[in-house]
Short mmCIF file of the C-alpha atoms (twelve columns), coordinates in Angstrom:
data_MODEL
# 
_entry.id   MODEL 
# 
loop_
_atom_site.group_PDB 
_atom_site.id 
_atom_site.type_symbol 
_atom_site.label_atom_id 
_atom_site.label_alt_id 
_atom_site.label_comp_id 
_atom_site.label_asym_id 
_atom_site.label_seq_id 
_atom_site.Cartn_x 
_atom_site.Cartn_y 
_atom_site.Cartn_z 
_atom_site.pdbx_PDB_model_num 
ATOM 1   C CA . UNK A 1   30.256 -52.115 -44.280 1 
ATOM 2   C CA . UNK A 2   31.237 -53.025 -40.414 1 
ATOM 3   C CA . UNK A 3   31.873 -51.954 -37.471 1 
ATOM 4   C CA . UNK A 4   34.257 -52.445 -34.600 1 
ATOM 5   C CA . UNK A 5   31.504 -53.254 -32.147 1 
ATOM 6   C CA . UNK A 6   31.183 -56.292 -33.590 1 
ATOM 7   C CA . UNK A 7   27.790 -55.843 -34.663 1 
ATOM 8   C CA . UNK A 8   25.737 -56.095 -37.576 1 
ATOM 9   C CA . UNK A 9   27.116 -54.969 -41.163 1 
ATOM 10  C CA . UNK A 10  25.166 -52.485 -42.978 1 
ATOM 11  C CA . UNK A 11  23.276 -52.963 -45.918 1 
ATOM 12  C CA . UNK A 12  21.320 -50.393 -47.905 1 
ATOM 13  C CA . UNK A 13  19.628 -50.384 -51.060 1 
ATOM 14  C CA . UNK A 14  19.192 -47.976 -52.856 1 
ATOM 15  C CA . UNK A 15  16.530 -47.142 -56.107 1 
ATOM 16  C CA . UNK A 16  14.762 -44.872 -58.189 1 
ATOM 17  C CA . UNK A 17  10.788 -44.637 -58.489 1 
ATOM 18  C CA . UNK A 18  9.438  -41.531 -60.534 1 
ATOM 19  C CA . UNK A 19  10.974 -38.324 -59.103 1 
ATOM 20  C CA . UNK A 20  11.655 -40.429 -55.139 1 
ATOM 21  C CA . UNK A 21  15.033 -42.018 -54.722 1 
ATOM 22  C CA . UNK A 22  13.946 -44.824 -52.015 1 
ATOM 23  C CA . UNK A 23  16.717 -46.230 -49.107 1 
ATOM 24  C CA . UNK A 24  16.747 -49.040 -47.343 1 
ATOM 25  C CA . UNK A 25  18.764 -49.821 -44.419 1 
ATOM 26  C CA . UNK A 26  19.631 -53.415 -42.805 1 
ATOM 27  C CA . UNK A 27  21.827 -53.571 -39.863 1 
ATOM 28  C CA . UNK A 28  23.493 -50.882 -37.917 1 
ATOM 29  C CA . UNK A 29  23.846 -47.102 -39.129 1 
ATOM 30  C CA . UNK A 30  26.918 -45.502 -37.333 1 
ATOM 31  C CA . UNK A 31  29.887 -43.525 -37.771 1 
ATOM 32  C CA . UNK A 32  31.691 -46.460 -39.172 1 
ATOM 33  C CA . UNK A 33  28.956 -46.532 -42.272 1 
ATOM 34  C CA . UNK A 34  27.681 -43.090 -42.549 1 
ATOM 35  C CA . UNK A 35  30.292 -41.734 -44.715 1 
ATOM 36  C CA . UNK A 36  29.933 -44.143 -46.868 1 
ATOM 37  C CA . UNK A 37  26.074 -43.938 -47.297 1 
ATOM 38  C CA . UNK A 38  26.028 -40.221 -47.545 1 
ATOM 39  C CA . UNK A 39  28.191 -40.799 -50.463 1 
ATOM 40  C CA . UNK A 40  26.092 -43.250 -52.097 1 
ATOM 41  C CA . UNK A 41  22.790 -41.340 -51.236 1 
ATOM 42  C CA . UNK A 42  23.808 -38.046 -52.768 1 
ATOM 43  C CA . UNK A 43  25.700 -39.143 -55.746 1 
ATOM 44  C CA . UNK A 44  22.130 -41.137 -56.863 1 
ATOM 45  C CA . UNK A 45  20.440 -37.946 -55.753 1 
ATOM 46  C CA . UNK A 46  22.145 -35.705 -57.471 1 
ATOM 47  C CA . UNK A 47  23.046 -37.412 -60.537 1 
ATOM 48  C CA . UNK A 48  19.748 -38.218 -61.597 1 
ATOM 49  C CA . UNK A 49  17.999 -34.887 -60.571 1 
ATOM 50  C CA . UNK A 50  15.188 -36.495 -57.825 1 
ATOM 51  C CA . UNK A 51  13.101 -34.295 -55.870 1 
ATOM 52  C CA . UNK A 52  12.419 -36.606 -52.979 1 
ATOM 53  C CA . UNK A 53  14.243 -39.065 -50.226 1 
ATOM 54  C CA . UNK A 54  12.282 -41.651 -48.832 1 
ATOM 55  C CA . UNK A 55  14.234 -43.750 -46.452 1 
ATOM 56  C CA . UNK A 56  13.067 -46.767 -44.562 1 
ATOM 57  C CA . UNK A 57  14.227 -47.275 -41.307 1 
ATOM 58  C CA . UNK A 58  12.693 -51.062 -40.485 1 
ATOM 59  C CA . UNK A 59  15.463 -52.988 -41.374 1 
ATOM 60  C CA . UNK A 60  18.142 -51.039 -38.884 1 
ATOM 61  C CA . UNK A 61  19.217 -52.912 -35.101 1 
ATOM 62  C CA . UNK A 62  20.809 -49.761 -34.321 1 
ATOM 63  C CA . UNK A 63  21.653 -46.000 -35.184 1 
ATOM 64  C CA . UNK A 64  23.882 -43.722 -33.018 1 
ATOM 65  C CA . UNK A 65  23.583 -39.861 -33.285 1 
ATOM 66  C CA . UNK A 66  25.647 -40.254 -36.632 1 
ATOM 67  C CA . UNK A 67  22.622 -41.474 -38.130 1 
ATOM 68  C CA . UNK A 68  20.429 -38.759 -37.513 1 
ATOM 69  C CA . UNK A 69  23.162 -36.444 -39.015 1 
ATOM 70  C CA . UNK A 70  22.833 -38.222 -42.070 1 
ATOM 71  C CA . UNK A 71  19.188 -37.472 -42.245 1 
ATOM 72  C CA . UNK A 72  19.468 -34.054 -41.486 1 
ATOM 73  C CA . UNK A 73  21.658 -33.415 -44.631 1 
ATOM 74  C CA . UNK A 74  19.984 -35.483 -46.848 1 
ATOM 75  C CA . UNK A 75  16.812 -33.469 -45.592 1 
ATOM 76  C CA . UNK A 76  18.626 -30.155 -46.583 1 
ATOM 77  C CA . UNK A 77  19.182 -31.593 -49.473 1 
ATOM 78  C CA . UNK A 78  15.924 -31.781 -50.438 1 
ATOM 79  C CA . UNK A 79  14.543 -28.784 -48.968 1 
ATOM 80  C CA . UNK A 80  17.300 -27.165 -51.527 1 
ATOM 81  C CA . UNK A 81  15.142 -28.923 -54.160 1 
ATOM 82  C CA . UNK A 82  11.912 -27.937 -53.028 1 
ATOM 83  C CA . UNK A 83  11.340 -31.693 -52.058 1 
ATOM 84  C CA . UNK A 84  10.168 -33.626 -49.361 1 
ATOM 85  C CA . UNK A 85  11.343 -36.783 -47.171 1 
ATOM 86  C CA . UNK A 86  9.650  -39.463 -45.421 1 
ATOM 87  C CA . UNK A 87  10.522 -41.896 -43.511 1 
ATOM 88  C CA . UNK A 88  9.185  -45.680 -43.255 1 
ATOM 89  C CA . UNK A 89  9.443  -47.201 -39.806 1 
ATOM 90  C CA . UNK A 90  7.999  -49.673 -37.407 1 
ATOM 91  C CA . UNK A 91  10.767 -49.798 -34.904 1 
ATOM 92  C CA . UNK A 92  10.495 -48.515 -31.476 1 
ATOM 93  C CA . UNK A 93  14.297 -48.357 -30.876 1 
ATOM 94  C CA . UNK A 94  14.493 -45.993 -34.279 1 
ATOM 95  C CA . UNK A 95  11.329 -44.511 -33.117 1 
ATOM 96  C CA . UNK A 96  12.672 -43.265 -30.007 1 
ATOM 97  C CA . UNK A 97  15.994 -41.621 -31.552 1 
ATOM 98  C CA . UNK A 98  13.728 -39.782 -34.233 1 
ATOM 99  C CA . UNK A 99  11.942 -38.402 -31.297 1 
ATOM 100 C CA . UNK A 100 14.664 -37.315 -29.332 1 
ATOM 101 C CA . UNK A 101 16.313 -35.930 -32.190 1 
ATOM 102 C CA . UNK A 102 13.111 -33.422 -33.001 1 
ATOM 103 C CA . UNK A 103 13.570 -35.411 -36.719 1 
ATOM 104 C CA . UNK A 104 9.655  -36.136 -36.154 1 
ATOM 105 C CA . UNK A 105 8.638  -32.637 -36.308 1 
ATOM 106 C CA . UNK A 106 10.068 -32.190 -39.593 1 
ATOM 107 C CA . UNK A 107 9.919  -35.185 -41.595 1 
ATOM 108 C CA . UNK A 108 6.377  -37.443 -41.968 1 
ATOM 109 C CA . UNK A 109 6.604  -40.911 -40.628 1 
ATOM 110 C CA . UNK A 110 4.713  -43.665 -42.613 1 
ATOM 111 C CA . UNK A 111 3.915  -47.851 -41.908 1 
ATOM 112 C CA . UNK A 112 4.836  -48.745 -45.405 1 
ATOM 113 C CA . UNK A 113 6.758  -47.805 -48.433 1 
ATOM 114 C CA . UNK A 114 3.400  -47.233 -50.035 1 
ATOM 115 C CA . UNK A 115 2.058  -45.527 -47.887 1 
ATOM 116 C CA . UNK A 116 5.489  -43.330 -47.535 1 
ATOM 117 C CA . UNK A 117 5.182  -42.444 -51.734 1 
ATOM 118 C CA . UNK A 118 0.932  -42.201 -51.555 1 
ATOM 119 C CA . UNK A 119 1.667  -39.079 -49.560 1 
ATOM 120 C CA . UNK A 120 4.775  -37.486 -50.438 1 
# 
């Protein structure tokens, strides 16, 4: 997926373990790509009835307000389900939008993946 600022293209992985459907981002989150990943994120969540989102964050060079609406559904989402997200990140730039967002008061940040499905 790109973008028209010329930027990084955004690549995200996405796979089941147990009852945690686990994201990873590379590149640039924006309103060019968010559709698109909110598509791919719920149709994997729903289809295959998972309880929890964890999505890591360390691979991203950017994310614009877009971005943290994406999290925000997906983390209705699972609060619908009685489930939980997390997010993995060691980023300061992503760090610094989570926190002006509030999204850190909500949602536990971990180091690692592990340590993201230890505690969820």
């Amino acid at each position: 997926m790109g973008n028209n600022r010329g930027g990084d293209i955004l690549y995200i992985s996405v796979e089941k373990h147990k009852d945690n459907l686990l994201i990873q981002f590379k590149g640039e989150l924006d309103h060019h790509s968010s559709e698109i990943v909110r598509q791919k994120i719920d149709q994997q969540y729903l289809d295959h009835g998972l309880k929890n989102i964890i999505l890591d964050l360390r691979g991203l060079t950017f994310m614009d307000s877009s971005g943290i609406g994406l999290i925000m559904g997906r983390y209705k989402n699972c609060l619908e389900k009685k489930g939980k997200m997390s997010i993995v990140n060691d980023n300061p730039h992503v760090d610094k939008i989570l926190k002006m967002s509030g999204l850190l008061k909500i949602i536990n940040v971990y180091p690692t993946i592990e340590s993201a499905i230890e505690n969820i």
